PDB file of C-alpha atoms and ligand atoms in Angstrom:
ATOM      1  CA  MET S   1      25.761  12.667   9.934  1.00 86.00           C
ATOM      2  CA  ARG S   2      22.573  14.701   9.711  1.00 92.00           C
ATOM      3  CA  PRO S   3      19.502  12.829  10.998  1.00 96.00           C
ATOM      4  CA  LEU S   4      17.792  10.955   8.152  1.00 97.00           C
ATOM      5  CA  ILE S   5      14.607  12.995   8.385  1.00 98.00           C
ATOM      6  CA  GLU S   6      16.581  16.164   7.662  1.00 98.00           C
ATOM      7  CA  GLN S   7      18.090  14.590   4.548  1.00 98.00           C
ATOM      8  CA  ILE S   8      14.614  14.270   2.983  1.00 98.00           C
ATOM      9  CA  ASP S   9      13.673  16.972   0.483  1.00 98.00           C
ATOM     10  CA  LYS S  10      10.131  17.784   1.648  1.00 97.00           C
ATOM     11  CA  THR S  11       9.306  19.430  -1.686  1.00 97.00           C
ATOM     12  CA  ARG S  12       9.912  16.162  -3.577  1.00 97.00           C
ATOM     13  CA  LEU S  13       8.118  13.606  -1.454  1.00 98.00           C
ATOM     14  CA  PRO S  14       6.502  10.652  -3.180  1.00 98.00           C
ATOM     15  CA  LYS S  15       2.814  11.531  -3.259  1.00 98.00           C
ATOM     16  CA  HIS S  16       1.810   7.889  -2.913  1.00 99.00           C
ATOM     17  CA  ILE S  17       3.791   5.137  -1.178  1.00 99.00           C
ATOM     18  CA  ALA S  18       2.691   1.495  -1.403  1.00 99.00           C
ATOM     19  CA  ILE S  19       4.094  -1.166   0.914  1.00 99.00           C
ATOM     20  CA  ILE S  20       4.099  -4.964   0.799  1.00 99.00           C
ATOM     21  CA  MET S  21       4.363  -5.652   4.519  1.00 98.00           C
ATOM     22  CA  ASP S  22       6.167  -8.982   4.412  1.00 99.00           C
ATOM     23  CA  GLY S  23       8.146 -11.146   6.831  1.00 98.00           C
ATOM     24  CA  ASN S  24       5.929 -11.338   9.929  1.00 98.00           C
ATOM     25  CA  GLY S  25       5.897 -15.133   9.985  1.00 98.00           C
ATOM     26  CA  ARG S  26       9.658 -15.551   9.642  1.00 98.00           C
ATOM     27  CA  TRP S  27      10.286 -12.816  12.202  1.00 99.00           C
ATOM     28  CA  ALA S  28       8.264 -14.814  14.735  1.00 98.00           C
ATOM     29  CA  GLU S  29       9.709 -18.195  13.770  1.00 98.00           C
ATOM     30  CA  GLU S  30      13.244 -16.816  14.163  1.00 98.00           C
ATOM     31  CA  LYS S  31      12.287 -15.984  17.730  1.00 98.00           C
ATOM     32  CA  GLY S  32      10.874 -19.470  18.318  1.00 98.00           C
ATOM     33  CA  GLN S  33       7.320 -18.114  18.323  1.00 98.00           C
ATOM     34  CA  GLU S  34       4.085 -18.799  16.423  1.00 98.00           C
ATOM     35  CA  ARG S  35       3.541 -16.901  13.174  1.00 98.00           C
ATOM     36  CA  LEU S  36       0.638 -14.954  14.707  1.00 98.00           C
ATOM     37  CA  TYR S  37       3.064 -13.426  17.193  1.00 98.00           C
ATOM     38  CA  GLY S  38       4.747 -11.806  14.173  1.00 98.00           C
ATOM     39  CA  HIS S  39       1.469 -10.453  12.815  1.00 98.00           C
ATOM     40  CA  PHE S  40       0.695  -9.047  16.239  1.00 98.00           C
ATOM     41  CA  HIS S  41       4.019  -7.171  16.287  1.00 98.00           C
ATOM     42  CA  GLY S  42       3.518  -6.094  12.679  1.00 98.00           C
ATOM     43  CA  VAL S  43       0.662  -3.881  13.893  1.00 98.00           C
ATOM     44  CA  GLU S  44       3.178  -1.753  15.810  1.00 98.00           C
ATOM     45  CA  SER S  45       5.050  -1.147  12.544  1.00 98.00           C
ATOM     46  CA  VAL S  46       1.806  -0.177  10.824  1.00 98.00           C
ATOM     47  CA  ARG S  47       1.140   2.433  13.508  1.00 98.00           C
ATOM     48  CA  ASN S  48       4.676   3.779  13.319  1.00 98.00           C
ATOM     49  CA  ILE S  49       4.750   4.025   9.517  1.00 98.00           C
ATOM     50  CA  VAL S  50       1.274   5.551   9.244  1.00 98.00           C
ATOM     51  CA  GLU S  51       2.343   8.180  11.773  1.00 98.00           C
ATOM     52  CA  GLY S  52       5.641   8.720   9.916  1.00 98.00           C
ATOM     53  CA  CYS S  53       3.865   9.285   6.596  1.00 98.00           C
ATOM     54  CA  ALA S  54       1.328  11.641   8.179  1.00 98.00           C
ATOM     55  CA  GLU S  55       4.090  13.679   9.847  1.00 97.00           C
ATOM     56  CA  LEU S  56       6.022  14.020   6.592  1.00 98.00           C
ATOM     57  CA  GLY S  57       2.969  15.038   4.577  1.00 98.00           C
ATOM     58  CA  VAL S  58       2.771  12.002   2.281  1.00 98.00           C
ATOM     59  CA  GLU S  59      -0.716  12.133   0.726  1.00 98.00           C
ATOM     60  CA  TYR S  60      -1.448   8.438   0.070  1.00 99.00           C
ATOM     61  CA  LEU S  61      -0.204   5.270   1.746  1.00 99.00           C
ATOM     62  CA  THR S  62      -1.375   1.858   0.532  1.00 99.00           C
ATOM     63  CA  LEU S  63      -0.654  -1.114   2.789  1.00 98.00           C
ATOM     64  CA  TYR S  64      -0.920  -4.657   1.424  1.00 98.00           C
ATOM     65  CA  ALA S  65      -2.202  -6.470   4.492  1.00 98.00           C
ATOM     66  CA  PHE S  66      -3.868  -9.589   3.083  1.00 98.00           C
ATOM     67  CA  SER S  67      -3.921 -11.008  -0.435  1.00 98.00           C
ATOM     68  CA  ASN S  68      -6.574 -13.144  -2.080  1.00 98.00           C
ATOM     69  CA  GLU S  69      -3.996 -15.932  -2.098  1.00 98.00           C
ATOM     70  CA  ASN S  70      -3.507 -15.600   1.673  1.00 98.00           C
ATOM     71  CA  TRP S  71      -6.944 -17.248   2.155  1.00 98.00           C
ATOM     72  CA  ASP S  72      -5.139 -20.517   1.363  1.00 98.00           C
ATOM     73  CA  ARG S  73      -3.053 -20.310   4.546  1.00 98.00           C
ATOM     74  CA  PRO S  74      -3.856 -22.573   7.521  1.00 98.00           C
ATOM     75  CA  ARG S  75      -7.228 -21.808   9.067  1.00 98.00           C
ATOM     76  CA  THR S  76      -5.775 -20.800  12.455  1.00 98.00           C
ATOM     77  CA  GLU S  77      -3.533 -18.179  10.845  1.00 98.00           C
ATOM     78  CA  VAL S  78      -6.363 -16.747   8.719  1.00 98.00           C
ATOM     79  CA  ASP S  79      -8.743 -16.590  11.693  1.00 98.00           C
ATOM     80  CA  GLY S  80      -6.069 -15.025  13.879  1.00 98.00           C
ATOM     81  CA  LEU S  81      -5.319 -12.397  11.239  1.00 98.00           C
ATOM     82  CA  MET S  82      -9.005 -11.516  10.820  1.00 98.00           C
ATOM     83  CA  ALA S  83      -9.475 -11.182  14.585  1.00 98.00           C
ATOM     84  CA  LEU S  84      -6.381  -8.970  14.769  1.00 98.00           C
ATOM     85  CA  LEU S  85      -7.708  -6.861  11.922  1.00 98.00           C
ATOM     86  CA  VAL S  86     -11.059  -6.222  13.614  1.00 97.00           C
ATOM     87  CA  ASP S  87      -9.427  -5.468  16.946  1.00 98.00           C
ATOM     88  CA  THR S  88      -6.837  -3.113  15.452  1.00 98.00           C
ATOM     89  CA  ILE S  89      -9.280  -1.167  13.290  1.00 97.00           C
ATOM     90  CA  ARG S  90     -11.633  -0.618  16.224  1.00 96.00           C
ATOM     91  CA  LYS S  91      -8.796   0.640  18.429  1.00 97.00           C
ATOM     92  CA  GLU S  92      -7.209   2.848  15.786  1.00 96.00           C
ATOM     93  CA  VAL S  93     -10.207   4.925  14.668  1.00 97.00           C
ATOM     94  CA  PRO S  94      -9.816   7.616  17.373  1.00 97.00           C
ATOM     95  CA  ILE S  95      -6.084   7.873  16.589  1.00 96.00           C
ATOM     96  CA  LEU S  96      -6.793   8.188  12.868  1.00 98.00           C
ATOM     97  CA  ASN S  97      -9.254  10.982  13.602  1.00 98.00           C
ATOM     98  CA  LYS S  98      -6.820  12.727  15.906  1.00 97.00           C
ATOM     99  CA  ASN S  99      -4.223  12.700  13.115  1.00 97.00           C
ATOM    100  CA  ASN S 100      -6.672  13.725  10.350  1.00 98.00           C
ATOM    101  CA  ILE S 101      -6.173  10.394   8.520  1.00 98.00           C
ATOM    102  CA  ARG S 102      -8.851   9.061   6.189  1.00 98.00           C
ATOM    103  CA  MET S 103      -9.173   5.317   5.761  1.00 98.00           C
ATOM    104  CA  HIS S 104     -10.052   3.540   2.499  1.00 98.00           C
ATOM    105  CA  MET S 105     -10.152  -0.099   1.507  1.00 98.00           C
ATOM    106  CA  ILE S 106      -9.357  -1.880  -1.741  1.00 98.00           C
ATOM    107  CA  GLY S 107     -10.052  -5.566  -2.229  1.00 98.00           C
ATOM    108  CA  ASN S 108     -12.818  -8.096  -2.188  1.00 98.00           C
ATOM    109  CA  MET S 109     -14.783  -6.886   0.837  1.00 97.00           C
ATOM    110  CA  GLU S 110     -17.346  -9.699   0.456  1.00 98.00           C
ATOM    111  CA  MET S 111     -14.734 -12.347   1.222  1.00 98.00           C
ATOM    112  CA  LEU S 112     -14.054 -10.883   4.677  1.00 98.00           C
ATOM    113  CA  PRO S 113     -15.955 -12.151   7.733  1.00 98.00           C
ATOM    114  CA  ASP S 114     -18.949  -9.998   8.727  1.00 98.00           C
ATOM    115  CA  SER S 115     -17.171  -8.609  11.783  1.00 98.00           C
ATOM    116  CA  ALA S 116     -14.273  -7.357   9.646  1.00 98.00           C
ATOM    117  CA  GLN S 117     -16.619  -5.865   7.039  1.00 98.00           C
ATOM    118  CA  LYS S 118     -18.500  -4.019   9.755  1.00 98.00           C
ATOM    119  CA  ALA S 119     -15.352  -2.701  11.456  1.00 98.00           C
ATOM    120  CA  LEU S 120     -13.978  -1.522   8.115  1.00 98.00           C
ATOM    121  CA  GLN S 121     -17.190   0.149   6.987  1.00 98.00           C
ATOM    122  CA  GLU S 122     -17.423   1.973  10.310  1.00 98.00           C
ATOM    123  CA  ALA S 123     -13.802   3.111  10.173  1.00 98.00           C
ATOM    124  CA  ILE S 124     -14.206   4.340   6.581  1.00 98.00           C
ATOM    125  CA  ALA S 125     -17.364   6.279   7.503  1.00 98.00           C
ATOM    126  CA  LEU S 126     -15.976   7.685  10.759  1.00 98.00           C
ATOM    127  CA  THR S 127     -12.793   8.991   9.107  1.00 98.00           C
ATOM    128  CA  GLY S 128     -14.453  10.118   5.857  1.00 98.00           C
ATOM    129  CA  HIS S 129     -14.249  13.811   6.723  1.00 98.00           C
ATOM    130  CA  ASN S 130     -10.485  13.805   7.350  1.00 98.00           C
ATOM    131  CA  THR S 131      -8.304  15.709   4.894  1.00 98.00           C
ATOM    132  CA  GLY S 132      -4.760  14.570   5.748  1.00 98.00           C
ATOM    133  CA  LEU S 133      -3.110  11.267   4.844  1.00 98.00           C
ATOM    134  CA  ASN S 134      -5.229   8.798   2.854  1.00 99.00           C
ATOM    135  CA  LEU S 135      -4.583   5.342   4.286  1.00 98.00           C
ATOM    136  CA  ILE S 136      -5.613   2.651   1.816  1.00 98.00           C
ATOM    137  CA  MET S 137      -5.797  -0.869   3.220  1.00 98.00           C
ATOM    138  CA  ALA S 138      -5.440  -3.631   0.603  1.00 98.00           C
ATOM    139  CA  LEU S 139      -7.392  -6.529   2.092  1.00 98.00           C
ATOM    140  CA  SER S 140      -8.391  -9.668   0.297  1.00 98.00           C
ATOM    141  CA  TYR S 141      -6.836  -7.843  -2.618  1.00 98.00           C
ATOM    142  CA  SER S 142      -5.128  -9.186  -5.681  1.00 98.00           C
ATOM    143  CA  SER S 143      -4.347  -7.337  -8.842  1.00 98.00           C
ATOM    144  CA  ARG S 144      -5.577 -10.029 -11.217  1.00 98.00           C
ATOM    145  CA  TRP S 145      -8.880 -10.180  -9.330  1.00 98.00           C
ATOM    146  CA  GLU S 146      -9.138  -6.399  -9.735  1.00 98.00           C
ATOM    147  CA  LEU S 147      -8.297  -6.483 -13.460  1.00 98.00           C
ATOM    148  CA  VAL S 148     -10.731  -9.307 -14.200  1.00 98.00           C
ATOM    149  CA  ASN S 149     -13.453  -7.393 -12.374  1.00 98.00           C
ATOM    150  CA  ALA S 150     -12.688  -4.225 -14.296  1.00 98.00           C
ATOM    151  CA  VAL S 151     -12.875  -6.054 -17.635  1.00 98.00           C
ATOM    152  CA  LYS S 152     -16.163  -7.654 -16.607  1.00 98.00           C
ATOM    153  CA  LYS S 153     -17.691  -4.288 -15.629  1.00 98.00           C
ATOM    154  CA  ILE S 154     -16.479  -2.612 -18.812  1.00 98.00           C
ATOM    155  CA  GLY S 155     -18.005  -5.488 -20.804  1.00 98.00           C
ATOM    156  CA  MET S 156     -21.336  -5.054 -19.030  1.00 98.00           C
ATOM    157  CA  ASP S 157     -21.337  -1.291 -19.621  1.00 98.00           C
ATOM    158  CA  VAL S 158     -20.573  -1.816 -23.303  1.00 98.00           C
ATOM    159  CA  LYS S 159     -23.402  -4.343 -23.527  1.00 98.00           C
ATOM    160  CA  ALA S 160     -25.803  -1.916 -21.840  1.00 98.00           C
ATOM    161  CA  GLY S 161     -24.778   0.842 -24.260  1.00 98.00           C
ATOM    162  CA  ARG S 162     -23.244   3.004 -21.531  1.00 98.00           C
ATOM    163  CA  ILE S 163     -19.840   3.127 -23.206  1.00 97.00           C
ATOM    164  CA  ASP S 164     -18.715   2.960 -26.817  1.00 98.00           C
ATOM    165  CA  PRO S 165     -15.883   0.391 -27.081  1.00 98.00           C
ATOM    166  CA  GLU S 166     -14.146   2.642 -29.625  1.00 98.00           C
ATOM    167  CA  THR S 167     -13.627   5.284 -26.940  1.00 98.00           C
ATOM    168  CA  ILE S 168     -11.975   2.978 -24.373  1.00 98.00           C
ATOM    169  CA  ASP S 169      -8.582   4.343 -23.361  1.00 98.00           C
ATOM    170  CA  GLN S 170      -6.328   4.279 -20.278  1.00 98.00           C
ATOM    171  CA  ASN S 171      -8.618   6.686 -18.430  1.00 98.00           C
ATOM    172  CA  THR S 172     -11.543   4.302 -18.952  1.00 98.00           C
ATOM    173  CA  VAL S 173      -9.582   1.342 -17.591  1.00 98.00           C
ATOM    174  CA  GLU S 174      -8.356   3.353 -14.586  1.00 98.00           C
ATOM    175  CA  HIS S 175     -11.911   4.410 -13.821  1.00 98.00           C
ATOM    176  CA  TYR S 176     -12.923   0.746 -13.365  1.00 98.00           C
ATOM    177  CA  LEU S 177     -10.048  -0.153 -11.024  1.00 98.00           C
ATOM    178  CA  THR S 178     -10.511  -0.126  -7.238  1.00 98.00           C
ATOM    179  CA  THR S 179      -7.887   2.632  -7.103  1.00 98.00           C
ATOM    180  CA  SER S 180      -9.781   5.030  -9.396  1.00 98.00           C
ATOM    181  CA  ASN S 181      -9.752   7.767  -6.741  1.00 98.00           C
ATOM    182  CA  PHE S 182      -6.011   7.603  -6.076  1.00 98.00           C
ATOM    183  CA  PRO S 183      -2.899   8.560  -8.056  1.00 98.00           C
ATOM    184  CA  ASP S 184      -0.459   5.768  -8.963  1.00 98.00           C
ATOM    185  CA  PRO S 185       2.144   4.896  -6.308  1.00 98.00           C
ATOM    186  CA  GLU S 186       5.497   6.541  -6.958  1.00 98.00           C
ATOM    187  CA  LEU S 187       7.420   4.402  -4.488  1.00 98.00           C
ATOM    188  CA  MET S 188       6.771   0.727  -3.715  1.00 99.00           C
ATOM    189  CA  ILE S 189       8.529  -0.803  -0.718  1.00 99.00           C
ATOM    190  CA  ARG S 190       8.717  -4.540   0.027  1.00 99.00           C
ATOM    191  CA  THR S 191      10.204  -5.757   3.283  1.00 99.00           C
ATOM    192  CA  SER S 192      11.779  -9.095   4.253  1.00 98.00           C
ATOM    193  CA  GLY S 193      14.129  -9.697   1.311  1.00 98.00           C
ATOM    194  CA  GLU S 194      11.620 -11.036  -1.221  1.00 98.00           C
ATOM    195  CA  TYR S 195      11.996  -9.568  -4.698  1.00 98.00           C
ATOM    196  CA  ARG S 196       8.543  -9.933  -6.198  1.00 98.00           C
ATOM    197  CA  ILE S 197       5.229  -8.141  -6.565  1.00 98.00           C
ATOM    198  CA  SER S 198       2.908 -10.969  -5.379  1.00 98.00           C
ATOM    199  CA  ASN S 199      -0.167  -9.788  -7.291  1.00 98.00           C
ATOM    200  CA  PHE S 200      -0.048  -6.223  -5.936  1.00 99.00           C
ATOM    201  CA  LEU S 201      -1.166  -3.218  -8.053  1.00 99.00           C
ATOM    202  CA  LEU S 202       0.224  -4.654 -11.313  1.00 98.00           C
ATOM    203  CA  TYR S 203      -1.307  -1.908 -13.462  1.00 98.00           C
ATOM    204  CA  GLN S 204      -0.722   0.967 -11.043  1.00 98.00           C
ATOM    205  CA  LEU S 205       2.964   0.222 -10.392  1.00 98.00           C
ATOM    206  CA  ALA S 206       3.891   0.653 -14.078  1.00 98.00           C
ATOM    207  CA  TYR S 207       6.343   3.499 -13.338  1.00 98.00           C
ATOM    208  CA  ALA S 208       6.797   3.191  -9.568  1.00 98.00           C
ATOM    209  CA  GLU S 209      10.308   3.104  -8.154  1.00 98.00           C
ATOM    210  CA  LEU S 210      10.797  -0.236  -6.389  1.00 98.00           C
ATOM    211  CA  TYR S 211      12.653  -0.479  -3.087  1.00 98.00           C
ATOM    212  CA  PHE S 212      13.487  -3.790  -1.439  1.00 98.00           C
ATOM    213  CA  THR S 213      14.895  -4.228   2.049  1.00 98.00           C
ATOM    214  CA  ASN S 214      15.848  -7.303   4.066  1.00 98.00           C
ATOM    215  CA  THR S 215      14.274  -5.823   7.207  1.00 99.00           C
ATOM    216  CA  ARG S 216      11.313  -7.916   8.321  1.00 98.00           C
ATOM    217  CA  TRP S 217       8.057  -5.968   8.617  1.00 99.00           C
ATOM    218  CA  PRO S 218       7.843  -6.109  12.468  1.00 99.00           C
ATOM    219  CA  ASP S 219      11.276  -4.403  12.611  1.00 99.00           C
ATOM    220  CA  PHE S 220      10.414  -1.725  10.029  1.00 99.00           C
ATOM    221  CA  ARG S 221      10.220   1.750  11.582  1.00 98.00           C
ATOM    222  CA  LYS S 222      10.193   5.433  10.541  1.00 98.00           C
ATOM    223  CA  GLU S 223      13.988   5.466  10.100  1.00 98.00           C
ATOM    224  CA  ASN S 224      13.671   2.623   7.545  1.00 98.00           C
ATOM    225  CA  LEU S 225      10.940   4.581   5.776  1.00 99.00           C
ATOM    226  CA  TYR S 226      13.171   7.674   5.638  1.00 98.00           C
ATOM    227  CA  GLU S 227      15.966   5.572   4.099  1.00 98.00           C
ATOM    228  CA  ALA S 228      13.582   4.375   1.387  1.00 98.00           C
ATOM    229  CA  ILE S 229      12.400   7.926   0.641  1.00 98.00           C
ATOM    230  CA  ILE S 230      15.980   9.241   0.463  1.00 98.00           C
ATOM    231  CA  ASP S 231      16.858   6.400  -1.932  1.00 98.00           C
ATOM    232  CA  PHE S 232      13.790   7.321  -4.020  1.00 98.00           C
ATOM    233  CA  GLN S 233      14.902  10.946  -4.188  1.00 98.00           C
ATOM    234  CA  PHE S 234      18.233   9.911  -5.728  1.00 97.00           C
ATOM    235  CA  ARG S 235      16.541   7.997  -8.552  1.00 97.00           C
ATOM    236  CA  GLU S 236      16.128   9.516 -11.975  1.00 96.00           C
ATOM    237  CA  ARG S 237      12.565   8.820 -13.129  1.00 94.00           C
ATOM    238  CA  ARG S 238      12.651   8.759 -16.919  1.00 96.00           C
ATOM    239  CA  PHE S 239       9.190   7.548 -18.037  1.00 97.00           C
ATOM    240  CA  GLY S 240      10.665   6.255 -21.279  1.00 97.00           C
ATOM    241  CA  LYS S 241      12.649   9.400 -22.135  1.00 96.00           C
ATOM    242  CA  THR S 242      16.435   9.747 -22.100  1.00 97.00           C
ATOM    243  CA  GLY S 243      18.404  10.894 -19.079  1.00 97.00           C
ATOM    244  CA  LYS S 244      19.466  14.002 -21.008  1.00 97.00           C
ATOM    245  CA  GLN S 245      15.864  15.017 -21.696  1.00 96.00           C
ATOM    246  CA  ILE S 246      14.955  14.596 -18.029  1.00 96.00           C
ATOM    247  CA  GLN S 247      17.917  16.676 -16.869  1.00 96.00           C
ATOM    248  CA  LYS S 248      17.020  19.446 -19.324  1.00 96.00           C
ATOM    249  CA  GLU S 249      13.399  19.482 -18.100  1.00 95.00           C
ATOM    250  CA  ALA S 250      14.568  19.646 -14.467  1.00 92.00           C
ATOM    251  CA  HIS S 251      16.863  22.542 -15.368  1.00 92.00           C
ATOM    252  CA  LEU S 252      14.023  24.440 -17.060  1.00 91.00           C
ATOM    253  CA  THR S 253      11.645  24.078 -14.090  1.00 86.00           C
ATOM    254  CA  SER S 254      14.211  24.913 -11.398  1.00 78.00           C
TER     255      SER S 254
HETATM  256  C1  IPE D   1       3.194 -10.701   5.768  1.00 94.98           C
HETATM  257  O1  IPE D   1       4.007 -11.574   6.473  1.00 94.98           O
HETATM  258  C2  IPE D   1       1.785 -10.612   6.299  1.00 94.98           C
HETATM  259  C3  IPE D   1       0.778 -11.309   5.497  1.00 94.98           C
HETATM  260  C4  IPE D   1       0.959 -11.853   4.332  1.00 94.98           C
HETATM  261  C5  IPE D   1      -0.547 -11.399   6.062  1.00 94.98           C
HETATM  262  P1  IPE D   1       4.010 -13.132   6.152  1.00 94.98           P
HETATM  263  O2  IPE D   1       2.969 -13.768   6.992  1.00 94.98           O
HETATM  264  O3  IPE D   1       3.923 -13.382   4.705  1.00 94.98           O
HETATM  265  O4  IPE D   1       5.453 -13.542   6.696  1.00 94.98           O
HETATM  266  P2  IPE D   1       6.496 -14.517   6.008  1.00 94.98           P
HETATM  267  O5  IPE D   1       6.710 -13.991   4.621  1.00 94.98           O
HETATM  268  O6  IPE D   1       5.900 -15.867   6.001  1.00 94.98           O
HETATM  269  O7  IPE D   1       7.703 -14.396   6.847  1.00 94.98           O
HETATM  270  C1  IPE D   2       2.270 -10.664  -0.017  1.00 94.98           C
HETATM  271  O1  IPE D   2       2.997 -11.427   0.859  1.00 94.98           O
HETATM  272  C2  IPE D   2       0.959 -10.284   0.589  1.00 94.98           C
HETATM  273  C3  IPE D   2       1.004  -9.416   1.761  1.00 94.98           C
HETATM  274  C4  IPE D   2       2.072  -8.884   2.305  1.00 94.98           C
HETATM  275  C5  IPE D   2      -0.255  -9.125   2.331  1.00 94.98           C
HETATM  276  P1  IPE D   2       3.032 -13.033   0.768  1.00 94.98           P
HETATM  277  O2  IPE D   2       3.937 -13.481   1.846  1.00 94.98           O
HETATM  278  O3  IPE D   2       1.664 -13.558   0.764  1.00 94.98           O
HETATM  279  O4  IPE D   2       3.664 -13.241  -0.669  1.00 94.98           O
HETATM  280  P2  IPE D   2       4.443 -14.497  -1.273  1.00 94.98           P
HETATM  281  O5  IPE D   2       3.550 -15.677  -1.106  1.00 94.98           O
HETATM  282  O6  IPE D   2       5.705 -14.646  -0.500  1.00 94.98           O
HETATM  283  O7  IPE D   2       4.699 -14.126  -2.696  1.00 94.98           O
HETATM  284 MG1   MG D   3       5.310 -13.513   3.223  1.00 94.98          MG
END
């Protein structure tokens, strides 16, 4: 068998991959350890997958690291995760710069502890000039929070006379989302055998291909990523049209 990486068609890579990094807690518990031990090991997977995407030439990678709902977890887990976040971001900045990776953040920044806000703002500023992979961290993020905020801002701009409600279309809505600078994900991966979206990019995933794997996040490595991309490349993306139409279009452009 040819190595997986060679089976990937580099001309048809998903431009944007989004990942729900799930299963850290169970991974640890299965080893008789505390849940935080799983989060700690999950960082190694983040490094490996970020590097894998950068090497392949994927343009955007969004990682769902902490949801708005995750604030309801036990205090020790939340505090441990925030400390790990600050520590990891600080350590990773030189590596991001070395690999030409630019960091972004989507989510409710104000909810994060000051130390995490500071570390994030620094990392975003220090990597702002990079032109390779765009790494988008979803932190204290939830899609409904984002949509409610967008509606609120649109309402305020209508009230202030900055936009005419008659002209509101999809472009307007997209402009008010936290992802306004990024294209929609084409491939969404969720690890750990859960088959749900958990309040992640509900609007933006409208036509994403969904890929679910039982592998827990701390075990997820480049080879698993390659498998997901190969699977993606076998899908027929129809966008509402018929298979026949899509095949004809592919024939005309090839
Ligand atoms: C994902 O792993 C990481 C975060 C949500 C922060 P979990 O912590 O959800 O792990 P499981 O799903 O409980 O195994
Ligand atoms: C989704 O995972 C959020 C992140 C991976 C950050 P959860 O573990 O919080 O999702 P549910 O609760 O199983 O749906
Ligand atoms: Mg989980």
